[in-house]
PDB file of C-alpha atoms and ligand atoms in Angstrom:
ATOM      1  CA  VAL A   1     -41.957-162.188 -24.019  1.00  0.00           C
ATOM      2  CA  VAL A   2     -43.442-164.599 -21.782  1.00  0.00           C
ATOM      3  CA  ILE A   3     -42.798-165.154 -18.113  1.00  0.00           C
ATOM      4  CA  THR A   4     -41.979-167.787 -17.961  1.00  0.00           C
ATOM      5  CA  SER A   5     -39.573-167.007 -14.046  1.00  0.00           C
ATOM      6  CA  PRO A   6     -41.426-166.550 -10.204  1.00  0.00           C
ATOM      7  CA  ASP A   7     -38.898-163.979  -9.876  1.00  0.00           C
ATOM      8  CA  ASN A   8     -40.266-162.107 -12.953  1.00  0.00           C
ATOM      9  CA  ALA A   9     -40.718-158.128 -11.583  1.00  0.00           C
ATOM     10  CA  ARG A  10     -44.019-158.459 -13.305  1.00  0.00           C
ATOM     11  CA  LEU A  11     -45.722-161.291 -11.023  1.00  0.00           C
ATOM     12  CA  LYS A  12     -43.916-160.192  -7.626  1.00  0.00           C
ATOM     13  CA  LEU A  13     -45.690-156.840  -7.845  1.00  0.00           C
ATOM     14  CA  VAL A  14     -49.396-158.857  -7.930  1.00  0.00           C
ATOM     15  CA  ARG A  15     -47.630-160.850  -4.970  1.00  0.00           C
ATOM     16  CA  LYS A  16     -46.596-157.883  -2.747  1.00  0.00           C
ATOM     17  CA  LEU A  17     -50.503-156.699  -3.815  1.00  0.00           C
ATOM     18  CA  HIS A  18     -52.157-159.500  -1.847  1.00  0.00           C
ATOM     19  CA  GLU A  19     -51.212-157.518   0.786  1.00  0.00           C
ATOM     20  CA  ARG A  20     -52.964-154.578   2.168  1.00  0.00           C
ATOM     21  CA  ARG A  21     -49.875-151.613   3.346  1.00  0.00           C
ATOM     22  CA  TRP A  22     -48.297-152.713  -0.502  1.00  0.00           C
ATOM     23  CA  ARG A  23     -52.016-151.342  -2.187  1.00  0.00           C
ATOM     24  CA  GLU A  24     -51.847-148.279  -0.406  1.00  0.00           C
ATOM     25  CA  LYS A  25     -48.730-147.528  -0.750  1.00  0.00           C
ATOM     26  CA  LEU A  26     -48.773-147.859  -4.387  1.00  0.00           C
ATOM     27  CA  GLY A  27     -52.359-146.932  -5.238  1.00  0.00           C
ATOM     28  CA  LEU A  28     -52.572-150.405  -7.688  1.00  0.00           C
ATOM     29  CA  PHE A  29     -55.001-153.953  -6.758  1.00  0.00           C
ATOM     30  CA  VAL A  30     -55.134-157.492  -8.837  1.00  0.00           C
ATOM     31  CA  CYS A  31     -57.961-157.694 -10.652  1.00  0.00           C
ATOM     32  CA  GLU A  32     -58.099-162.093 -10.631  1.00  0.00           C
ATOM     33  CA  GLY A  33     -60.149-164.048 -13.182  1.00  0.00           C
ATOM     34  CA  GLU A  34     -61.816-162.624 -17.327  1.00  0.00           C
ATOM     35  CA  ASP A  35     -65.248-161.672 -14.888  1.00  0.00           C
ATOM     36  CA  LEU A  36     -63.614-158.703 -13.396  1.00  0.00           C
ATOM     37  CA  VAL A  37     -61.181-157.712 -15.019  1.00  0.00           C
ATOM     38  CA  ALA A  38     -63.535-157.775 -17.746  1.00  0.00           C
ATOM     39  CA  ALA A  39     -66.241-155.939 -14.451  1.00  0.00           C
ATOM     40  CA  ALA A  40     -62.738-153.402 -14.986  1.00  0.00           C
ATOM     41  CA  ARG A  41     -63.874-149.735 -16.804  1.00  0.00           C
ATOM     42  CA  ALA A  42     -60.202-148.450 -17.021  1.00  0.00           C
ATOM     43  CA  GLU A  43     -57.128-149.794 -18.620  1.00  0.00           C
ATOM     44  CA  PRO A  44     -54.872-152.080 -16.385  1.00  0.00           C
ATOM     45  CA  VAL A  45     -51.660-151.523 -15.474  1.00  0.00           C
ATOM     46  CA  GLU A  46     -50.047-154.972 -15.994  1.00  0.00           C
ATOM     47  CA  LEU A  47     -52.024-157.855 -17.641  1.00  0.00           C
ATOM     48  CA  LEU A  48     -50.584-161.475 -17.853  1.00  0.00           C
ATOM     49  CA  VAL A  49     -52.829-163.835 -18.890  1.00  0.00           C
ATOM     50  CA  ALA A  50     -51.984-167.483 -18.838  1.00  0.00           C
ATOM     51  CA  GLY A  51     -49.860-169.025 -22.211  1.00  0.00           C
ATOM     52  CA  GLU A  52     -50.309-165.791 -23.525  1.00  0.00           C
ATOM     53  CA  ASN A  53     -46.893-163.076 -22.074  1.00  0.00           C
ATOM     54  CA  VAL A  54     -46.652-165.213 -19.049  1.00  0.00           C
ATOM     55  CA  ASP A  55     -46.420-169.566 -17.963  1.00  0.00           C
ATOM     56  CA  ALA A  56     -49.875-170.717 -16.337  1.00  0.00           C
ATOM     57  CA  ALA A  57     -48.293-171.836 -13.379  1.00  0.00           C
ATOM     58  CA  LEU A  58     -46.576-169.943 -12.489  1.00  0.00           C
ATOM     59  CA  LEU A  59     -49.227-167.476 -13.567  1.00  0.00           C
ATOM     60  CA  ALA A  60     -51.875-170.018 -10.693  1.00  0.00           C
ATOM     61  CA  ALA A  61     -48.542-169.803  -7.547  1.00  0.00           C
ATOM     62  CA  VAL A  62     -49.430-165.727  -8.100  1.00  0.00           C
ATOM     63  CA  SER A  63     -53.506-166.685  -7.038  1.00  0.00           C
ATOM     64  CA  SER A  64     -55.360-165.440  -4.087  1.00  0.00           C
ATOM     65  CA  ALA A  65     -57.594-167.849  -5.754  1.00  0.00           C
ATOM     66  CA  ALA A  66     -59.222-171.094  -4.696  1.00  0.00           C
ATOM     67  CA  HIS A  67     -59.248-172.051  -8.967  1.00  0.00           C
ATOM     68  CA  PRO A  68     -55.378-170.586 -10.617  1.00  0.00           C
ATOM     69  CA  PRO A  69     -57.147-167.646 -13.066  1.00  0.00           C
ATOM     70  CA  ARG A  70     -56.735-167.036 -16.483  1.00  0.00           C
ATOM     71  CA  VAL A  71     -55.686-163.636 -16.909  1.00  0.00           C
ATOM     72  CA  ILE A  72     -54.063-161.491 -13.905  1.00  0.00           C
ATOM     73  CA  GLY A  73     -55.122-156.972 -14.353  1.00  0.00           C
ATOM     74  CA  VAL A  74     -53.464-154.638 -12.035  1.00  0.00           C
ATOM     75  CA  TYR A  75     -55.425-151.814 -12.244  1.00  0.00           C
ATOM     76  CA  ARG A  76     -54.922-148.456 -10.231  1.00  0.00           C
ATOM     77  CA  ARG A  77     -56.583-147.369  -6.736  1.00  0.00           C
ATOM     78  CA  GLN A  78     -57.423-143.741  -8.335  1.00  0.00           C
ATOM     79  CA  ASP A  79     -59.725-145.100 -11.591  1.00  0.00           C
ATOM     80  CA  LEU A  80     -61.659-146.016  -9.171  1.00  0.00           C
ATOM     81  CA  PRO A  81     -65.572-143.710  -9.686  1.00  0.00           C
ATOM     82  CA  PRO A  82     -65.073-140.686  -7.424  1.00  0.00           C
ATOM     83  CA  PRO A  83     -67.303-139.561  -4.242  1.00  0.00           C
ATOM     84  CA  GLU A  84     -70.631-138.657  -5.656  1.00  0.00           C
ATOM     85  CA  PRO A  85     -73.793-137.958  -3.845  1.00  0.00           C
ATOM     86  CA  ARG A  86     -76.858-140.270  -4.325  1.00  0.00           C
ATOM     87  CA  ALA A  87     -79.403-140.541  -3.165  1.00  0.00           C
ATOM     88  CA  ALA A  88     -78.909-143.235  -0.334  1.00  0.00           C
ATOM     89  CA  CYS A  89     -75.431-144.552   0.575  1.00  0.00           C
ATOM     90  CA  LEU A  90     -74.751-147.813   2.384  1.00  0.00           C
ATOM     91  CA  ALA A  91     -71.836-146.305   5.622  1.00  0.00           C
ATOM     92  CA  LEU A  92     -70.291-148.837   6.653  1.00  0.00           C
ATOM     93  CA  TRP A  93     -68.540-148.813   9.932  1.00  0.00           C
ATOM     94  CA  GLN A  94     -65.512-151.445  11.111  1.00  0.00           C
ATOM     95  CA  VAL A  95     -67.019-154.044   8.968  1.00  0.00           C
ATOM     96  CA  VAL A  96     -63.997-155.731   8.837  1.00  0.00           C
ATOM     97  CA  ASP A  97     -64.597-159.037   6.651  1.00  0.00           C
ATOM     98  CA  PRO A  98     -63.498-157.879   3.559  1.00  0.00           C
ATOM     99  CA  GLY A  99     -65.854-160.870   1.670  1.00  0.00           C
ATOM    100  CA  ASN A 100     -68.653-158.286   3.440  1.00  0.00           C
ATOM    101  CA  VAL A 101     -67.640-155.531   1.951  1.00  0.00           C
ATOM    102  CA  GLY A 102     -67.264-156.558  -1.530  1.00  0.00           C
ATOM    103  CA  THR A 103     -71.746-158.693  -1.060  1.00  0.00           C
ATOM    104  CA  LEU A 104     -72.243-155.141   0.052  1.00  0.00           C
ATOM    105  CA  ILE A 105     -70.904-152.610  -2.330  1.00  0.00           C
ATOM    106  CA  ARG A 106     -72.826-154.972  -5.069  1.00  0.00           C
ATOM    107  CA  THR A 107     -75.495-154.732  -2.865  1.00  0.00           C
ATOM    108  CA  ALA A 108     -75.015-151.012  -2.989  1.00  0.00           C
ATOM    109  CA  ASP A 109     -75.048-151.288  -7.181  1.00  0.00           C
ATOM    110  CA  ALA A 110     -77.985-153.177  -7.521  1.00  0.00           C
ATOM    111  CA  PHE A 111     -79.495-149.782  -5.589  1.00  0.00           C
ATOM    112  CA  GLY A 112     -78.804-147.403  -7.444  1.00  0.00           C
ATOM    113  CA  ALA A 113     -76.167-146.841  -3.202  1.00  0.00           C
ATOM    114  CA  ALA A 114     -73.299-145.230  -2.408  1.00  0.00           C
ATOM    115  CA  VAL A 115     -70.828-146.381   0.221  1.00  0.00           C
ATOM    116  CA  ALA A 116     -69.135-145.361   2.983  1.00  0.00           C
ATOM    117  CA  LEU A 117     -66.042-146.348   4.507  1.00  0.00           C
ATOM    118  CA  SER A 118     -64.829-145.811   7.717  1.00  0.00           C
ATOM    119  CA  ARG A 119     -61.053-146.054   8.711  1.00  0.00           C
ATOM    120  CA  GLY A 120     -61.094-149.878  10.122  1.00  0.00           C
ATOM    121  CA  CYS A 121     -63.142-151.233   7.709  1.00  0.00           C
ATOM    122  CA  ALA A 122     -62.002-154.168   5.006  1.00  0.00           C
ATOM    123  CA  ASP A 123     -59.762-152.887   2.183  1.00  0.00           C
ATOM    124  CA  PRO A 124     -62.350-152.611  -0.875  1.00  0.00           C
ATOM    125  CA  THR A 125     -59.875-153.438  -2.965  1.00  0.00           C
ATOM    126  CA  ALA A 126     -58.393-156.949  -1.553  1.00  0.00           C
ATOM    127  CA  PRO A 127     -59.427-159.833  -3.392  1.00  0.00           C
ATOM    128  CA  LYS A 128     -62.130-161.657  -1.366  1.00  0.00           C
ATOM    129  CA  ALA A 129     -64.269-157.972  -1.568  1.00  0.00           C
ATOM    130  CA  LEU A 130     -63.403-157.741  -4.506  1.00  0.00           C
ATOM    131  CA  ARG A 131     -64.583-161.226  -5.681  1.00  0.00           C
ATOM    132  CA  ALA A 132     -67.669-160.595  -3.497  1.00  0.00           C
ATOM    133  CA  SER A 133     -68.076-157.950  -5.792  1.00  0.00           C
ATOM    134  CA  ALA A 134     -68.778-159.583  -8.990  1.00  0.00           C
ATOM    135  CA  GLY A 135     -67.767-155.844 -10.738  1.00  0.00           C
ATOM    136  CA  SER A 136     -70.080-153.695  -8.623  1.00  0.00           C
ATOM    137  CA  ILE A 137     -66.134-151.550  -7.023  1.00  0.00           C
ATOM    138  CA  TRP A 138     -66.077-149.563 -10.780  1.00  0.00           C
ATOM    139  CA  ARG A 139     -69.647-149.410 -10.889  1.00  0.00           C
ATOM    140  CA  VAL A 140     -70.109-147.800  -6.612  1.00  0.00           C
ATOM    141  CA  PRO A 141     -68.492-144.182  -5.620  1.00  0.00           C
ATOM    142  CA  LEU A 142     -66.504-144.835  -2.586  1.00  0.00           C
ATOM    143  CA  THR A 143     -67.012-142.197  -0.117  1.00  0.00           C
ATOM    144  CA  VAL A 144     -64.832-142.189   3.633  1.00  0.00           C
ATOM    145  CA  PHE A 145     -67.298-142.188   6.343  1.00  0.00           C
ATOM    146  CA  GLU A 146     -65.694-139.729   8.457  1.00  0.00           C
ATOM    147  CA  ALA A 147     -65.738-137.201   6.022  1.00  0.00           C
ATOM    148  CA  LEU A 148     -70.559-137.362   5.786  1.00  0.00           C
ATOM    149  CA  GLU A 149     -72.332-134.798   6.458  1.00  0.00           C
ATOM    150  CA  PRO A 150     -72.637-134.328  10.510  1.00  0.00           C
ATOM    151  CA  ALA A 151     -75.542-136.340  11.571  1.00  0.00           C
ATOM    152  CA  GLY A 152     -78.977-133.457  12.141  1.00  0.00           C
ATOM    153  CA  THR A 153     -77.645-132.130   8.573  1.00  0.00           C
ATOM    154  CA  GLY A 154     -80.571-132.405   5.635  1.00  0.00           C
ATOM    155  CA  VAL A 155     -80.531-135.334   5.167  1.00  0.00           C
ATOM    156  CA  ALA A 156     -81.486-138.558   7.426  1.00  0.00           C
ATOM    157  CA  ARG A 157     -78.777-140.625   8.722  1.00  0.00           C
ATOM    158  CA  ILE A 158     -80.674-144.474   9.899  1.00  0.00           C
ATOM    159  CA  GLY A 159     -78.779-146.562  13.067  1.00  0.00           C
ATOM    160  CA  LEU A 160     -79.807-149.854  12.250  1.00  0.00           C
ATOM    161  CA  VAL A 161     -79.545-152.682  15.203  1.00  0.00           C
ATOM    162  CA  PRO A 162     -80.282-156.053  15.502  1.00  0.00           C
ATOM    163  CA  SER A 163     -83.052-154.776  18.028  1.00  0.00           C
ATOM    164  CA  GLY A 164     -84.691-152.211  20.204  1.00  0.00           C
ATOM    165  CA  GLY A 165     -85.014-149.168  16.874  1.00  0.00           C
ATOM    166  CA  VAL A 166     -87.878-148.446  15.258  1.00  0.00           C
ATOM    167  CA  PRO A 167     -89.600-151.291  13.210  1.00  0.00           C
ATOM    168  CA  LEU A 168     -87.441-150.678   9.736  1.00  0.00           C
ATOM    169  CA  GLY A 169     -91.491-150.666   8.195  1.00  0.00           C
ATOM    170  CA  GLU A 170     -92.770-148.452  10.293  1.00  0.00           C
ATOM    171  CA  LEU A 171     -89.989-145.272   8.960  1.00  0.00           C
ATOM    172  CA  GLU A 172     -90.538-143.200   6.968  1.00  0.00           C
ATOM    173  CA  LEU A 173     -88.063-143.520   3.816  1.00  0.00           C
ATOM    174  CA  ARG A 174     -88.944-140.547   1.701  1.00  0.00           C
ATOM    175  CA  GLY A 175     -85.867-138.968   0.052  1.00  0.00           C
ATOM    176  CA  GLU A 176     -82.445-138.837   0.914  1.00  0.00           C
ATOM    177  CA  VAL A 177     -81.155-141.418   2.992  1.00  0.00           C
ATOM    178  CA  VAL A 178     -78.037-142.578   4.880  1.00  0.00           C
ATOM    179  CA  PHE A 179     -78.209-146.021   6.174  1.00  0.00           C
ATOM    180  CA  CYS A 180     -75.575-146.364   9.260  1.00  0.00           C
ATOM    181  CA  LEU A 181     -74.649-149.853   9.949  1.00  0.00           C
ATOM    182  CA  GLY A 182     -71.774-151.839  12.776  1.00  0.00           C
ATOM    183  CA  ALA A 183     -69.273-154.228  12.560  1.00  0.00           C
ATOM    184  CA  GLU A 184     -70.076-158.256  12.361  1.00  0.00           C
ATOM    185  CA  ARG A 185     -69.081-157.767  16.223  1.00  0.00           C
ATOM    186  CA  GLY A 186     -70.288-154.930  17.614  1.00  0.00           C
ATOM    187  CA  GLY A 187     -72.567-153.598  15.872  1.00  0.00           C
ATOM    188  CA  LEU A 188     -72.960-149.550  15.611  1.00  0.00           C
ATOM    189  CA  PRO A 189     -71.818-147.979  19.284  1.00  0.00           C
ATOM    190  CA  ASP A 190     -73.597-145.443  20.694  1.00  0.00           C
ATOM    191  CA  GLU A 191     -70.180-142.705  19.002  1.00  0.00           C
ATOM    192  CA  VAL A 192     -71.814-142.717  15.650  1.00  0.00           C
ATOM    193  CA  GLU A 193     -74.491-139.916  15.353  1.00  0.00           C
ATOM    194  CA  ARG A 194     -77.681-140.982  13.749  1.00  0.00           C
ATOM    195  CA  ARG A 195     -81.105-139.570  13.820  1.00  0.00           C
ATOM    196  CA  ARG A 196     -82.869-142.733  14.796  1.00  0.00           C
ATOM    197  CA  ASP A 197     -82.637-146.029  14.905  1.00  0.00           C
ATOM    198  CA  ALA A 198     -84.077-148.524  13.274  1.00  0.00           C
ATOM    199  CA  SER A 199     -84.232-152.933  13.481  1.00  0.00           C
ATOM    200  CA  ILE A 200     -85.406-155.417  11.045  1.00  0.00           C
ATOM    201  CA  PRO A 201     -87.995-157.712  12.742  1.00  0.00           C
ATOM    202  CA  ILE A 202     -86.328-160.883  13.290  1.00  0.00           C
ATOM    203  CA  ARG A 203     -86.736-164.521  15.447  1.00  0.00           C
ATOM    204  CA  GLY A 204     -85.113-167.303  15.502  1.00  0.00           C
ATOM    205  CA  ALA A 205     -81.373-165.358  15.281  1.00  0.00           C
ATOM    206  CA  GLU A 206     -79.658-162.848  17.868  1.00  0.00           C
ATOM    207  CA  SER A 207     -78.698-161.050  13.797  1.00  0.00           C
ATOM    208  CA  LEU A 208     -78.105-160.528   9.842  1.00  0.00           C
ATOM    209  CA  ASN A 209     -75.324-160.673   8.474  1.00  0.00           C
ATOM    210  CA  VAL A 210     -74.497-156.582   7.917  1.00  0.00           C
ATOM    211  CA  ALA A 211     -74.887-156.964   4.131  1.00  0.00           C
ATOM    212  CA  ALA A 212     -78.119-159.125   4.581  1.00  0.00           C
ATOM    213  CA  ALA A 213     -79.108-156.405   6.895  1.00  0.00           C
ATOM    214  CA  ALA A 214     -78.164-153.944   4.150  1.00  0.00           C
ATOM    215  CA  ALA A 215     -80.118-154.748   0.810  1.00  0.00           C
ATOM    216  CA  ILE A 216     -82.833-155.333   3.170  1.00  0.00           C
ATOM    217  CA  ALA A 217     -82.906-152.185   4.006  1.00  0.00           C
ATOM    218  CA  LEU A 218     -82.072-151.178   0.100  1.00  0.00           C
ATOM    219  CA  TYR A 219     -85.350-152.217  -0.111  1.00  0.00           C
ATOM    220  CA  GLU A 220     -87.000-151.146   2.522  1.00  0.00           C
ATOM    221  CA  TRP A 221     -86.146-147.287   1.117  1.00  0.00           C
ATOM    222  CA  SER A 222     -86.124-147.831  -2.936  1.00  0.00           C
ATOM    223  CA  ARG A 223     -89.908-149.474  -2.113  1.00  0.00           C
ATOM    224  CA  GLN A 224     -90.479-146.565  -0.896  1.00  0.00           C
ATOM    225  CA  ASN A 225     -89.295-144.399  -3.205  1.00  0.00           C
ATOM    226  CA  LEU A 226     -91.573-145.497  -6.314  1.00  0.00           C
ATOM    227  CA  ARG A 227     -94.631-144.053  -8.214  1.00  0.00           C
TER     228      ARG A 227
HETATM  229  C1  SAM B   1     -73.778-159.567  13.284  1.00  0.00           C
HETATM  230  S1  SAM B   1     -74.914-157.430  12.813  1.00  0.00           S
HETATM  231  C2  SAM B   1     -74.223-157.125  14.878  1.00  0.00           C
HETATM  232  C3  SAM B   1     -73.939-157.872  15.335  1.00  0.00           C
HETATM  233  C4  SAM B   1     -73.994-157.108  17.040  1.00  0.00           C
HETATM  234  N1  SAM B   1     -73.767-158.236  18.523  1.00  0.00           N
HETATM  235  C5  SAM B   1     -74.607-155.778  17.395  1.00  0.00           C
HETATM  236  O1  SAM B   1     -75.006-156.722  19.093  1.00  0.00           O
HETATM  237  O2  SAM B   1     -74.749-154.511  17.225  1.00  0.00           O
HETATM  238  C6  SAM B   1     -73.857-156.552  11.712  1.00  0.00           C
HETATM  239  C7  SAM B   1     -74.735-155.440  11.313  1.00  0.00           C
HETATM  240  O3  SAM B   1     -75.661-156.095  10.925  1.00  0.00           O
HETATM  241  C8  SAM B   1     -76.750-155.096  10.759  1.00  0.00           C
HETATM  242  N2  SAM B   1     -77.976-155.489  11.224  1.00  0.00           N
HETATM  243  C9  SAM B   1     -77.643-156.546  11.232  1.00  0.00           C
HETATM  244  N3  SAM B   1     -79.278-157.561  12.060  1.00  0.00           N
HETATM  245  C10 SAM B   1     -79.883-156.527  11.880  1.00  0.00           C
HETATM  246  C11 SAM B   1     -81.503-156.333  12.170  1.00  0.00           C
HETATM  247  N4  SAM B   1     -82.596-157.070  12.424  1.00  0.00           N
HETATM  248  N5  SAM B   1     -82.257-155.651  11.798  1.00  0.00           N
HETATM  249  C12 SAM B   1     -81.373-154.218  11.404  1.00  0.00           C
HETATM  250  N6  SAM B   1     -80.035-153.973  11.263  1.00  0.00           N
HETATM  251  C13 SAM B   1     -79.442-155.569  11.567  1.00  0.00           C
HETATM  252  C14 SAM B   1     -76.210-153.986  12.130  1.00  0.00           C
HETATM  253  O4  SAM B   1     -76.209-152.585  11.217  1.00  0.00           O
HETATM  254  C15 SAM B   1     -75.143-154.667  11.858  1.00  0.00           C
HETATM  255  O5  SAM B   1     -74.782-153.576  13.148  1.00  0.00           O
END
């Protein structure tokens, strides 16, 4: 059957899932577009395909994308990779922009790192975050910042700060490391404990975008850990 009414329950579900509270309540999220659906590593709960099981204009109307997608899949949050230790972790403190959270997940994936999210971070399953993660959401283990091992135990926890830290290249980053990254506006408050702070030397701007800083930090970490 082809869906031809905007009041259809399956379309209503997709519309609801644009809101974080519904995603959290139902434990579901939406992947828009063929690339994101192809990257999924789980079976969708719903799969709507324009011209096949839903009218193309109706599918476009429930999409959040600039270009109407041909497919929209609904997936279970619990099907995302479970928390799993990785040698490097990006610990995000109140990073509120979903585009940044998605780019950080993609960056972590590129270097085999995990991502920890604090309370107040953007939802990694928000449509904008998923687009920015470009499928990496299915490969990166996500954990809760507040559940990480406390600073001062085994793993080196490095705060990344725009200025005032040790120049990143001078730090020895052998072995396991957690990089703490701060909010777009407020940065990293003192209450976030870490062993020491590092800065990427820059000139000409006050700071880097948080995902740009993470990419440089992970590059330096991987460079030092290559043999
Ligand atoms: C846009 S910056 C925050 C700017 C904020 N006004 C501050 O002073 O911290 C967002 C995050 O990116 C990271 N960051 C930005 N520039 C950096 C740099 N040059 N070196 C290390 N980390 C940096 C830090 O983790 C920072 O909290």
